[in-house]
Coordinates of C-alpha atoms in Angstrom, one line a residue:
Chain A
X1184 CA -45.4 67.6 -27.4
X1185 CA -46.6 66.7 -23.5
X1186 CA -45.0 62.8 -24.1
X1187 CA -41.7 64.0 -25.0
X1188 CA -41.9 66.2 -21.8
X1189 CA -43.1 63.7 -19.4
X1190 CA -40.3 61.0 -20.8
X1191 CA -37.4 63.9 -20.0
X1192 CA -38.7 64.1 -16.8
X1193 CA -38.4 61.0 -16.0
X1194 CA -35.1 60.6 -17.2
X1195 CA -34.2 63.9 -15.0
X1196 CA -35.6 61.8 -12.0
X1197 CA -33.8 59.0 -12.9
X1198 CA -30.7 60.7 -13.4
X1199 CA -31.1 61.8 -9.6
X1200 CA -31.8 58.4 -8.8
X1201 CA -28.5 57.3 -10.3
X1202 CA -26.4 59.3 -8.4
X1203 CA -28.4 58.9 -5.4
X1204 CA -27.5 55.2 -5.7
X1205 CA -24.0 55.5 -6.5
X1206 CA -23.3 57.9 -3.6
X1207 CA -25.3 55.8 -1.6
X1208 CA -23.3 52.7 -2.4
X1209 CA -20.0 54.9 -2.7
X1210 CA -19.4 53.1 -5.7
X1211 CA -20.7 52.1 -9.1
X1212 CA -20.8 53.9 -12.2
X1213 CA -22.5 57.2 -12.8
X1214 CA -20.9 58.3 -16.0
X1215 CA -22.3 55.6 -18.5
X1216 CA -25.1 55.4 -16.6
X1217 CA -26.2 59.3 -16.8
X1218 CA -25.2 59.0 -20.5
X1219 CA -27.9 56.3 -21.1
X1220 CA -30.8 57.5 -18.9
X1221 CA -32.7 59.4 -22.0
X1222 CA -32.3 55.9 -24.4
X1223 CA -33.4 53.5 -21.2
X1224 CA -36.1 56.0 -20.1
X1225 CA -37.3 56.4 -23.6
X1226 CA -37.2 52.6 -24.1
X1227 CA -39.0 51.2 -21.2
X1228 CA -41.6 54.3 -21.0
X1229 CA -42.3 54.4 -24.7
X1230 CA -40.6 51.8 -26.8
X1231 CA -40.9 49.1 -25.1
X1232 CA -44.1 46.6 -25.1
X1233 CA -43.4 45.2 -22.1
X1234 CA -45.0 43.4 -18.5
X1235 CA -43.7 44.6 -15.4
X1236 CA -45.2 41.4 -14.5
X1237 CA -42.3 39.7 -14.8
X1238 CA -42.0 36.5 -16.7
X1239 CA -38.6 35.0 -17.1
X1240 CA -39.4 33.8 -20.9
X1241 CA -40.7 37.0 -22.2
X1242 CA -43.1 35.4 -24.5
X1243 CA -45.1 37.7 -26.2
X1244 CA -43.6 41.0 -25.2
X1245 CA -40.3 42.5 -26.1
X1246 CA -37.1 41.8 -24.4
X1247 CA -34.2 44.0 -23.5
X1248 CA -30.8 42.6 -22.6
X1249 CA -27.7 45.6 -21.2
X1250 CA -24.9 44.1 -22.2
X1251 CA -22.8 46.7 -20.2
X1252 CA -23.9 45.6 -17.1
X1253 CA -21.9 48.2 -15.4
X1254 CA -24.2 51.1 -15.8
X1255 CA -26.5 48.7 -13.6
X1256 CA -27.7 52.1 -11.6
X1257 CA -29.8 53.1 -14.4
X1258 CA -31.0 50.0 -15.6
X1259 CA -32.6 49.3 -12.1
X1260 CA -33.8 52.8 -12.0
X1261 CA -35.6 52.3 -15.1
X1262 CA -36.7 49.0 -13.9
X1263 CA -38.3 50.3 -10.5
X1264 CA -39.9 53.2 -11.7
X1265 CA -41.5 51.2 -14.3
X1266 CA -43.1 49.4 -11.6
X1267 CA -41.1 46.3 -11.9
X1268 CA -40.1 46.4 -8.4
X1269 CA -40.6 48.6 -5.5
X1270 CA -38.7 52.0 -5.9
X1271 CA -37.6 52.4 -2.3
X1272 CA -35.5 49.0 -3.3
X1273 CA -33.0 51.4 -4.8
X1274 CA -31.5 52.5 -1.7
X1275 CA -30.4 48.6 -1.3
X1276 CA -28.0 48.9 -4.1
X1277 CA -24.8 47.4 -3.8
X1278 CA -25.6 46.3 0.0
X1279 CA -25.6 43.2 1.4
X1280 CA -28.3 40.8 0.8
X1281 CA -30.0 43.2 -1.8
X1282 CA -31.6 41.9 -4.8
X1283 CA -29.5 45.2 -6.6
X1284 CA -26.3 43.6 -6.9
X1285 CA -23.5 45.9 -8.3
X1286 CA -23.9 44.5 -12.0
X1287 CA -27.3 43.2 -13.2
X1288 CA -27.9 39.0 -12.0
X1289 CA -30.8 36.7 -11.8
X1290 CA -29.5 34.7 -8.4
X1291 CA -31.8 37.3 -6.1
X1292 CA -35.1 37.0 -8.8
X1293 CA -34.8 40.7 -8.9
X1294 CA -37.9 41.3 -11.6
X1295 CA -36.8 42.4 -15.1
X1296 CA -33.2 40.9 -15.3
X1297 CA -32.8 37.8 -17.1
X1298 CA -28.9 37.2 -17.3
X1299 CA -26.0 38.8 -15.6
X1300 CA -23.9 40.8 -17.2
X1301 CA -21.5 42.5 -16.9
X1302 CA -18.4 40.7 -18.1
X1303 CA -18.3 42.7 -21.1
X1304 CA -19.3 41.5 -24.5
X1305 CA -21.8 38.4 -24.0
X1306 CA -24.8 40.4 -24.4
X1307 CA -25.8 40.5 -27.9
X1308 CA -24.9 37.1 -28.1
X1309 CA -27.7 36.2 -25.4
X1310 CA -30.0 38.3 -26.8
X1311 CA -29.0 36.7 -30.7
X1312 CA -30.5 33.5 -28.7
X1313 CA -33.1 35.0 -27.6
X1314 CA -34.2 35.9 -30.6
X1315 CA -33.8 32.7 -32.1
X1316 CA -36.4 31.6 -29.8
X1317 CA -38.8 34.2 -30.6
X1318 CA -38.6 32.8 -33.8
X1319 CA -38.9 29.6 -32.9
X1320 CA -42.2 30.5 -31.1
X1321 CA -43.6 32.3 -33.8
X1322 CA -43.2 35.6 -31.5
X1323 CA -43.6 38.4 -33.4
X1324 CA -42.0 40.8 -30.4
X1325 CA -39.0 42.2 -30.9
X1326 CA -35.0 41.7 -29.0
X1327 CA -33.2 45.2 -28.0
X1328 CA -29.9 45.0 -26.5
X1329 CA -27.9 48.4 -25.0
X1330 CA -23.9 47.6 -24.8
X1331 CA -21.0 49.8 -24.3
X1332 CA -18.6 51.1 -27.4
X1333 CA -15.5 50.5 -25.4
X1334 CA -17.0 46.8 -25.1
X1335 CA -16.6 46.2 -28.9
X1336 CA -12.7 45.7 -27.9
X1337 CA -14.3 42.2 -26.8
X1338 CA -14.1 39.6 -29.9
X1339 CA -17.4 37.5 -28.9
X1340 CA -18.7 40.7 -30.4
X1341 CA -17.9 40.0 -33.8
X1342 CA -18.6 36.4 -33.9
X1343 CA -22.1 37.6 -32.2
X1344 CA -22.5 40.3 -35.1
X1345 CA -21.6 37.5 -37.7
X1346 CA -24.1 35.0 -36.7
X1347 CA -26.3 37.5 -36.7
X1348 CA -26.3 38.3 -40.2
X1349 CA -25.7 34.7 -41.4
X1350 CA -28.9 33.3 -39.4
X1351 CA -30.6 36.6 -40.5
X1352 CA -31.7 37.5 -36.8
X1353 CA -33.8 40.2 -38.3
X1354 CA -35.9 40.8 -35.2
X1355 CA -32.9 42.0 -33.0
X1356 CA -31.6 45.5 -32.2
X1357 CA -28.4 46.6 -30.9
X1358 CA -27.8 49.9 -29.8
X1359 CA -24.3 51.2 -28.9
X1360 CA -23.5 53.7 -26.4
X1361 CA -21.2 55.8 -28.1
X1362 CA -19.1 57.9 -25.6
X1363 CA -15.8 57.5 -26.8
X1364 CA -14.7 56.9 -23.2
X1365 CA -13.6 54.1 -21.4
X1366 CA -12.2 53.6 -18.2
X1367 CA -8.6 54.1 -19.3
X1368 CA -9.3 56.7 -21.6
X1369 CA -11.1 57.5 -24.6
X1370 CA -11.8 54.7 -27.1
X1371 CA -9.4 55.9 -29.5
X1372 CA -6.2 55.9 -26.8
X1373 CA -7.2 52.7 -25.3
X1374 CA -7.7 50.6 -28.5
X1375 CA -9.0 52.3 -31.3
X1376 CA -12.2 51.7 -32.6
X1377 CA -11.2 52.7 -36.2
X1378 CA -13.3 56.0 -37.6
X1379 CA -16.0 54.7 -39.1
X1380 CA -17.9 51.9 -36.7
X1381 CA -20.7 52.3 -39.1
X1382 CA -18.5 50.8 -42.1
X1383 CA -17.3 47.9 -39.8
X1384 CA -20.7 47.3 -38.9
X1385 CA -22.0 47.3 -42.5
X1386 CA -19.6 45.0 -43.6
X1387 CA -20.7 43.0 -41.2
X1388 CA -24.1 42.9 -42.9
X1389 CA -26.2 44.9 -40.5
X1390 CA -28.4 47.6 -40.8
X1391 CA -27.0 50.9 -39.3
X1392 CA -28.6 53.7 -37.9
X1393 CA -27.3 56.9 -36.1
X1394 CA -29.5 58.6 -33.1
X1395 CA -28.7 61.4 -31.1
X1396 CA -28.9 59.9 -27.4
X1397 CA -29.9 63.2 -25.7
X1398 CA -32.6 64.1 -27.9
X1399 CA -35.6 62.7 -26.7
X1400 CA -37.6 63.0 -30.0
X1401 CA -34.7 61.8 -31.7
X1402 CA -34.3 58.7 -29.6
X1403 CA -38.6 58.4 -29.9
X1404 CA -38.2 58.6 -34.1
X1405 CA -34.9 56.4 -34.6
X1406 CA -36.4 53.3 -32.2
X1407 CA -39.8 53.6 -34.3
X1408 CA -37.5 53.5 -37.9
X1409 CA -35.7 50.6 -36.7
X1410 CA -39.3 48.8 -35.8
X1411 CA -40.4 48.9 -39.5
X1412 CA -36.6 47.7 -40.2
X1413 CA -37.1 44.5 -38.7
X1414 CA -38.2 41.4 -40.1
X1415 CA -36.4 42.2 -43.7
X1416 CA -33.4 40.0 -43.3
X1417 CA -30.9 42.0 -42.0
X1418 CA -30.2 42.8 -38.1
X1419 CA -30.1 46.8 -36.6
X1420 CA -27.4 48.3 -35.6
X1421 CA -27.8 51.7 -33.8
X1422 CA -25.0 54.3 -33.4
X1423 CA -26.2 56.1 -30.5
X1424 CA -24.0 59.2 -29.8
X1425 CA -24.1 60.4 -26.2
X1426 CA -21.8 62.3 -23.6
X1427 CA -20.7 60.1 -20.5
X1428 CA -22.2 62.0 -17.2
X1429 CA -24.6 64.1 -19.2
X1430 CA -26.0 66.6 -18.5
X1431 CA -24.1 67.6 -15.0
X1432 CA -21.4 70.0 -15.9
X1433 CA -18.1 68.8 -14.1
X1434 CA -19.2 65.2 -14.9
X1435 CA -19.9 65.7 -18.7
X1436 CA -17.9 64.2 -21.4
X1437 CA -15.3 62.3 -19.2
X1438 CA -13.8 59.5 -18.1
X1439 CA -13.0 59.8 -14.8
X1440 CA -16.7 59.3 -14.0
X1441 CA -17.0 56.0 -15.4
X1442 CA -16.6 54.1 -12.1
X1443 CA -16.4 56.7 -9.1
X1444 CA -19.0 57.8 -6.4
X1445 CA -19.9 61.4 -6.0
X1446 CA -18.8 62.5 -2.9
X1447 CA -21.4 64.6 -0.4
X1448 CA -21.1 68.1 -2.2
X1449 CA -20.2 66.3 -5.1
X1450 CA -24.0 64.6 -5.2
X1451 CA -25.4 68.3 -4.3
X1452 CA -23.4 70.4 -6.8
X1453 CA -25.1 67.7 -9.4
X1454 CA -28.7 67.3 -7.8
X1455 CA -28.8 71.0 -8.2
X1456 CA -28.3 70.4 -12.0
X1457 CA -31.0 68.1 -11.9
X1458 CA -34.7 69.3 -10.6
X1459 CA -36.7 67.1 -8.9
X1460 CA -39.4 65.6 -11.4
X1461 CA -40.8 62.8 -9.4
X1462 CA -40.5 61.9 -5.8
X1463 CA -36.9 61.1 -5.0
X1464 CA -36.9 57.2 -3.2
Chain B
X1118 CA -16.1 -10.4 -10.4
X1119 CA -18.9 -10.3 -12.4
X1120 CA -18.5 -10.8 -16.3
X1121 CA -19.7 -8.1 -18.3
X1122 CA -21.2 -8.3 -21.4
X1123 CA -19.9 -6.3 -24.4
X1124 CA -22.9 -5.7 -27.1
X1125 CA -20.4 -4.2 -29.4
X1126 CA -17.3 -1.9 -29.7
X1127 CA -18.6 1.6 -30.0
X1128 CA -17.8 5.6 -29.3
X1129 CA -19.4 7.3 -26.7
X1130 CA -20.4 10.3 -28.8
X1131 CA -22.2 7.9 -31.1
X1132 CA -24.5 7.5 -28.1
X1133 CA -25.0 11.3 -27.7
X1134 CA -25.9 11.9 -31.5
X1135 CA -28.7 9.1 -31.0
X1136 CA -29.6 10.5 -28.0
X1137 CA -30.2 13.8 -29.1
X1138 CA -31.4 12.4 -32.2
X1139 CA -34.5 10.5 -30.0
X1140 CA -34.4 14.0 -27.9
X1141 CA -35.7 15.5 -31.4
X1142 CA -38.5 13.8 -31.8
X1143 CA -40.0 12.9 -28.2
X1144 CA -38.7 16.6 -27.6
X1145 CA -40.1 20.0 -29.5
X1146 CA -38.3 22.2 -27.1
X1147 CA -34.7 20.3 -27.9
X1148 CA -32.5 22.8 -30.1
X1149 CA -28.9 22.0 -30.9
X1150 CA -26.1 24.0 -31.4
X1151 CA -22.3 23.3 -33.4
X1152 CA -19.3 25.2 -33.6
X1153 CA -18.1 23.5 -36.9
X1154 CA -17.6 19.9 -35.9
X1155 CA -21.3 18.6 -36.7
X1156 CA -19.7 15.1 -37.9
X1157 CA -17.4 14.8 -35.2
X1158 CA -20.4 15.4 -32.2
X1159 CA -22.4 12.8 -34.1
X1160 CA -25.1 15.5 -34.4
X1161 CA -25.8 15.2 -38.4
X1162 CA -28.8 12.8 -37.6
X1163 CA -30.8 15.8 -35.3
X1164 CA -29.2 18.5 -38.0
X1165 CA -31.0 16.4 -40.7
X1166 CA -34.0 15.7 -38.7
X1167 CA -34.6 18.6 -37.4
X1168 CA -32.6 21.8 -39.5
X1169 CA -35.4 24.2 -37.9
X1170 CA -33.7 23.5 -34.6
X1171 CA -30.6 23.3 -35.5
X1172 CA -27.9 26.0 -35.8
X1173 CA -24.4 26.0 -37.4
X1174 CA -22.6 28.6 -35.3
X1175 CA -19.4 28.3 -36.8
X1176 CA -15.8 28.1 -35.2
X1177 CA -17.0 30.9 -32.6
X1178 CA -17.6 29.0 -29.5
X1179 CA -17.7 32.0 -26.8
X1180 CA -20.8 32.8 -29.4
X1181 CA -22.1 29.7 -29.1
X1182 CA -22.8 29.2 -25.2
X1183 CA -24.5 32.9 -25.1
X1184 CA -26.6 31.9 -28.1
X1185 CA -27.6 28.7 -25.5
X1186 CA -28.3 31.3 -22.7
X1187 CA -30.1 32.7 -24.8
X1188 CA -32.5 30.6 -26.2
X1189 CA -32.9 29.0 -22.7
X1190 CA -34.6 32.3 -21.8
X1191 CA -37.2 31.3 -24.3
X1192 CA -37.9 28.3 -23.3
X1193 CA -36.0 26.4 -25.5
X1194 CA -33.5 23.5 -24.5
X1195 CA -30.1 23.8 -26.0
X1196 CA -27.3 21.6 -26.5
X1197 CA -23.9 22.5 -27.4
X1198 CA -21.5 20.8 -29.1
X1199 CA -18.0 21.3 -29.7
X1200 CA -14.5 19.4 -28.5
X1201 CA -14.1 19.1 -24.4
X1202 CA -11.8 21.7 -25.0
X1203 CA -13.4 24.2 -26.8
X1204 CA -16.6 23.5 -24.9
X1205 CA -14.9 24.5 -21.5
X1206 CA -11.5 26.4 -21.6
X1207 CA -11.4 28.2 -24.2
X1208 CA -15.4 29.9 -22.8
X1209 CA -15.1 29.2 -19.5
X1210 CA -16.2 33.1 -18.1
X1211 CA -19.5 32.7 -20.7
X1212 CA -20.5 29.8 -19.0
X1213 CA -19.5 31.1 -15.7
X1214 CA -21.5 34.5 -15.9
X1215 CA -24.4 33.3 -18.6
X1216 CA -25.2 29.9 -17.8
X1217 CA -24.2 28.7 -14.3
X1218 CA -24.6 32.5 -12.4
X1219 CA -27.7 33.1 -14.3
X1220 CA -28.9 29.5 -13.9
X1221 CA -29.7 28.8 -17.6
X1222 CA -31.1 25.4 -18.8
X1223 CA -28.3 25.0 -21.2
X1224 CA -26.8 21.5 -21.9
X1225 CA -22.8 21.6 -22.9
X1226 CA -22.3 18.6 -24.7
X1227 CA -18.5 18.1 -24.4
X1228 CA -16.8 15.2 -27.1
X1229 CA -13.0 14.1 -27.6
X1230 CA -12.4 14.9 -23.9
X1231 CA -9.3 12.9 -22.3
X1232 CA -5.7 11.8 -24.1
X1233 CA -8.0 9.2 -25.7
X1234 CA -8.5 12.1 -28.2
X1235 CA -5.7 10.5 -29.3
X1236 CA -2.9 11.9 -32.7
X1237 CA -3.7 15.5 -32.2
X1238 CA -1.8 16.1 -29.3
X1239 CA -2.6 18.0 -26.5
X1240 CA -3.6 21.2 -27.6
X1241 CA -6.7 19.5 -28.2
X1242 CA -6.6 16.9 -25.1
X1243 CA -8.5 18.6 -22.1
X1244 CA -7.7 17.0 -18.8
X1245 CA -8.7 20.3 -16.5
X1246 CA -12.6 20.3 -17.5
X1247 CA -14.5 18.5 -14.8
X1248 CA -12.2 20.4 -12.4
X1249 CA -13.5 23.5 -14.4
X1250 CA -17.0 22.8 -15.0
X1251 CA -17.8 21.1 -10.9
X1252 CA -16.5 24.3 -9.6
X1253 CA -19.0 26.5 -11.1
X1254 CA -22.2 26.5 -8.5
X1255 CA -25.3 25.8 -9.9
X1256 CA -23.1 23.1 -12.9
X1257 CA -24.1 19.5 -12.9
X1258 CA -21.6 17.0 -14.1
X1259 CA -21.9 13.6 -15.7
X1260 CA -19.4 11.7 -17.5
X1261 CA -21.2 8.4 -18.6
X1262 CA -18.8 5.6 -19.3
X1263 CA -20.1 3.6 -22.5
X1264 CA -22.8 4.3 -25.8
X1265 CA -25.6 2.9 -24.3
X1266 CA -24.7 5.1 -21.2
X1267 CA -24.2 8.1 -23.2
X1268 CA -27.1 7.8 -25.1
X1269 CA -29.2 7.6 -21.9
X1270 CA -27.9 10.5 -20.4
X1271 CA -28.2 12.3 -23.2
X1272 CA -32.1 12.0 -23.1
X1273 CA -31.8 12.5 -19.3
X1274 CA -30.2 15.9 -19.0
X1275 CA -33.0 17.0 -21.1
X1276 CA -35.7 16.7 -17.8
X1277 CA -33.2 18.4 -16.0
X1278 CA -33.9 21.6 -15.3
X1279 CA -30.8 23.4 -15.1
X1280 CA -27.1 23.4 -16.5
X1281 CA -25.2 20.4 -17.0
X1282 CA -21.9 19.5 -18.2
X1283 CA -22.2 16.4 -20.2
X1284 CA -18.2 14.8 -20.9
X1285 CA -17.9 11.8 -23.4
X1286 CA -15.1 11.0 -25.6
X1287 CA -13.3 9.9 -29.0
X1288 CA -12.8 6.3 -29.0
X1289 CA -14.5 3.3 -29.9
X1290 CA -14.8 1.7 -26.3
X1291 CA -16.6 -1.8 -24.8
X1292 CA -20.4 -1.1 -24.9
X1293 CA -21.6 -3.5 -21.8
X1294 CA -24.3 -1.6 -20.0
X1295 CA -27.5 -2.3 -20.7
X1296 CA -29.8 -0.5 -23.5
X1297 CA -32.8 0.0 -21.7
X1298 CA -30.9 1.0 -18.1
X1299 CA -33.0 4.7 -17.0
X1300 CA -30.0 6.9 -16.3
X1301 CA -30.2 8.6 -13.0
X1302 CA -28.6 11.5 -12.6
X1303 CA -26.6 12.0 -9.4
X1304 CA -26.9 8.0 -8.5
X1305 CA -23.9 5.7 -8.5
X1306 CA -24.2 2.6 -9.9
X1307 CA -23.1 -0.3 -8.1
X1308 CA -21.4 -2.7 -11.0
X1309 CA -19.7 -5.6 -8.6
X1310 CA -20.0 -6.1 -5.0
X1311 CA -16.5 -6.8 -3.0
X1312 CA -15.0 -6.4 0.5
X1313 CA -11.4 -5.7 0.3
X1314 CA -11.2 -2.4 -1.8
X1315 CA -13.7 0.0 -3.3
X1316 CA -12.9 1.0 -7.0
X1317 CA -14.7 4.3 -8.4
X1318 CA -14.1 4.8 -11.5
X1319 CA -16.0 7.4 -14.4
X1320 CA -15.6 7.4 -17.9
X1321 CA -13.3 5.5 -20.5
X1322 CA -11.9 4.6 -17.2
X1323 CA -15.2 2.0 -15.8
X1324 CA -14.0 -0.7 -17.9
X1325 CA -10.2 -0.8 -17.6
X1326 CA -11.4 -0.8 -13.9
X1327 CA -14.0 -4.0 -14.8
X1328 CA -10.8 -5.7 -16.6
X1329 CA -8.6 -4.7 -13.5
X1330 CA -11.0 -6.1 -11.1
X1331 CA -10.5 -9.5 -13.3
X1332 CA -7.3 -9.6 -13.1
X1333 CA -7.5 -8.9 -9.0
X1334 CA -9.9 -11.5 -8.2
X1335 CA -7.5 -14.3 -9.8
X1336 CA -4.8 -12.8 -7.2
X1337 CA -7.7 -13.3 -4.9
X1338 CA -8.7 -9.7 -4.2
X1339 CA -12.5 -9.0 -3.9
X1340 CA -13.3 -5.7 -5.5
X1341 CA -16.3 -3.3 -5.0
X1342 CA -16.6 -1.4 -8.3
X1343 CA -18.8 1.6 -8.4
X1344 CA -19.4 3.6 -12.0
X1345 CA -19.6 7.3 -10.5
X1346 CA -21.2 8.9 -13.7
X1347 CA -22.4 11.7 -12.4
X1348 CA -19.3 13.4 -10.7
X1349 CA -21.3 16.6 -9.5
X1350 CA -23.5 16.0 -7.6
X1351 CA -21.1 13.4 -6.0
X1352 CA -23.7 10.3 -4.7
X1353 CA -22.2 10.6 -1.1
X1354 CA -24.2 8.1 1.0
X1355 CA -23.5 5.1 -2.3
X1356 CA -19.6 6.2 -1.9
X1357 CA -19.3 6.5 2.1
X1358 CA -21.3 3.2 2.3
X1359 CA -19.0 1.4 0.3
X1360 CA -15.9 2.7 1.9
X1361 CA -17.3 1.8 5.6
X1362 CA -17.3 -1.8 4.2
X1363 CA -14.2 -1.9 2.2
X1364 CA -11.6 1.1 4.0
X1365 CA -9.9 1.3 1.3
X1366 CA -10.3 3.0 -2.2
X1367 CA -9.5 3.7 -5.7
X1368 CA -10.4 6.3 -7.9
X1369 CA -9.8 6.2 -11.7
X1370 CA -11.0 8.7 -14.4
X1371 CA -9.3 10.5 -17.7
X1372 CA -8.7 13.9 -16.3
X1373 CA -5.8 15.9 -14.3
X1374 CA -5.3 14.0 -10.3
X1375 CA -6.4 17.9 -9.2
X1376 CA -10.0 19.1 -9.6
X1377 CA -11.1 15.6 -10.6
X1378 CA -13.3 13.0 -9.4
X1379 CA -10.3 11.4 -7.1
X1380 CA -10.3 15.3 -5.9
X1381 CA -13.8 15.5 -4.6
X1382 CA -14.2 11.6 -3.6
X1383 CA -11.0 12.5 -1.6
X1384 CA -12.4 15.8 0.3
X1385 CA -15.7 13.9 0.9
X1386 CA -13.7 11.0 2.6
X1387 CA -11.2 13.7 4.6
X1388 CA -14.6 15.2 6.2
X1389 CA -16.6 12.1 6.8
X1390 CA -14.5 8.9 6.8
X1391 CA -10.9 9.3 6.8
X1392 CA -9.3 6.2 4.5
X1393 CA -6.3 5.3 2.6
X1394 CA -6.7 6.5 -1.3
X1395 CA -4.8 5.9 -4.0
X1396 CA -5.5 8.2 -7.2
X1397 CA -5.1 6.7 -11.0
X1398 CA -5.1 10.1 -13.0
X1399 CA -3.1 12.3 -14.9
X1400 CA -0.4 13.9 -12.7
X1401 CA -0.1 17.3 -13.9
X1402 CA 1.0 16.8 -17.4
X1403 CA -0.1 17.9 -20.6
X1404 CA -0.7 14.7 -23.2
X1405 CA 1.2 13.7 -26.2
X1406 CA 0.1 13.0 -29.6
X1407 CA -0.7 9.1 -30.3
X1408 CA -3.1 6.2 -30.2
X1409 CA -5.8 6.5 -27.5
X1410 CA -4.5 3.2 -26.0
X1411 CA -0.8 4.3 -26.1
X1412 CA -1.7 7.3 -24.5
X1413 CA -4.4 5.4 -21.9
X1414 CA -0.5 3.5 -21.1
X1415 CA 1.6 6.0 -21.5
X1416 CA -0.2 8.4 -18.7
X1417 CA -1.3 5.2 -16.9
X1418 CA -4.7 5.3 -16.6
X1419 CA -5.0 1.2 -18.2
X1420 CA -6.1 -1.6 -15.8
X1421 CA -2.5 -2.3 -14.9
X1422 CA -2.2 0.8 -13.5
X1423 CA -5.5 0.3 -11.4
X1424 CA -4.5 -3.1 -10.4
X1425 CA -1.0 -1.7 -9.2
X1426 CA -3.2 1.1 -7.3
X1427 CA -5.1 -1.4 -5.7
X1428 CA -2.2 -3.5 -4.9
X1429 CA -0.5 0.0 -3.1
X1430 CA -3.7 0.8 -1.2
X1431 CA -4.2 -2.8 0.5
X1432 CA -1.0 -2.2 2.3
X1433 CA -1.7 1.0 3.9
X1434 CA -5.0 -0.3 4.9

């Protein structure tokens, strides 16, 4: 299907952007950014009802929050490629006086960003609040969140999970990037989340879906299904299996590339695995 | 020294509850969140009158701050309510990132501040909250002195775009400001003009400073008394105008000396107009259990201590 093919090509370009941005800044978080590239591309180019002529209040459109703010290169690339701001601005990532701060922020008024994130565990709470405001405003659009799996170690998430179920915040779709990695190692080694995240979230009163974060068709289908499940009294949680660093052969599946920049030769090797589909910035 | 008529004796938190209830009727965008302290915060009227705009969040303050930030994105004006301790120290990073740095229109309303929380003891008696909040860029910090002023401040902050920390307390205290006074954020209020010394007081210490003013008048000391209900932004012009005249300052607050109102005034005077200052505040200590009156005395926060501070600073002129 051409639609899927186009989305895949866009995701490839987004991955090139991510690597070039992190390389240019000599810092940043390529691993999780690459791993979530298919999902966020699908979200902004297919799933969301959104308006790149950015309105902070997000009224009458879907609203997305990035809770794991360290994958900002991905967020910025997708926003730029969707028309929120010029693609050339990606080269200012993490530089002095840039609107593209190390972690997403609102102070510089970058279109597309509605809340600062980076200090982990706050996105689901903010999104639940935004979802409540949509109900009060009689706005039928949805609120989406992407969060990390290591981020589930932050206690505030579980406060938010409890709240959203209790208050029937059923216009909220949270996707967790289930890559099993965090800075210090695998999530199981660092602080085990338990074998069964699904059972935990179910016990908290959420609807659960599973998704293959590297299968574009599966992402589109799962998000469509999630949308049909909204409005039924329960928030929705999607466990998205991904590989950190996907698909770069020397990065994939390793926590080592969580938060370091590629060298010149690393970049060259990595870009060779990602044929340019749209023009580089 | 001017006489102030005490209309009644009421807790400032009830002023907050009354202000919130009035806002519920006049401003449809106002929403309220509470972390299992609805009765203590006097939010029950709003809850009853506007159940669709009231959110019980349970004992989960971090989530409450995030929810409020999200509601503000959707153009609501969220008022969060819990004790001052759980409104600030417990959720500092949530306020810092999701509210202050993100510049969201959230009103953090904090009751039971300071030692006058009383018998529950130091776990609940936060004395650092003004400092924590005033350090955050974008944050406005307000500490009204009585029921009427707290009610007026509650109503006023709904019309101010941006994060606000509103601090009030538990005990019944003299209600002496006019119910018809309009609250102007950032404006120092002249309570008594004088020439020998300026007392800058905030919150519950304003009444103590009035009592001190009468004692000092009998001793022949002519006190200028200014109510600083807004600690940030500080009304620098009003402060400097007064100090140019009196050349001696006493600050009074129910807060740590580090980081409070006195700290802000000392910074201003050190830069602009070096002047002897004595500070009536808690001196690097936690509180303890006791009645509010006992604790005010124990920690040196009552009228007697303000009188002593004035006498000390007069000798340094």
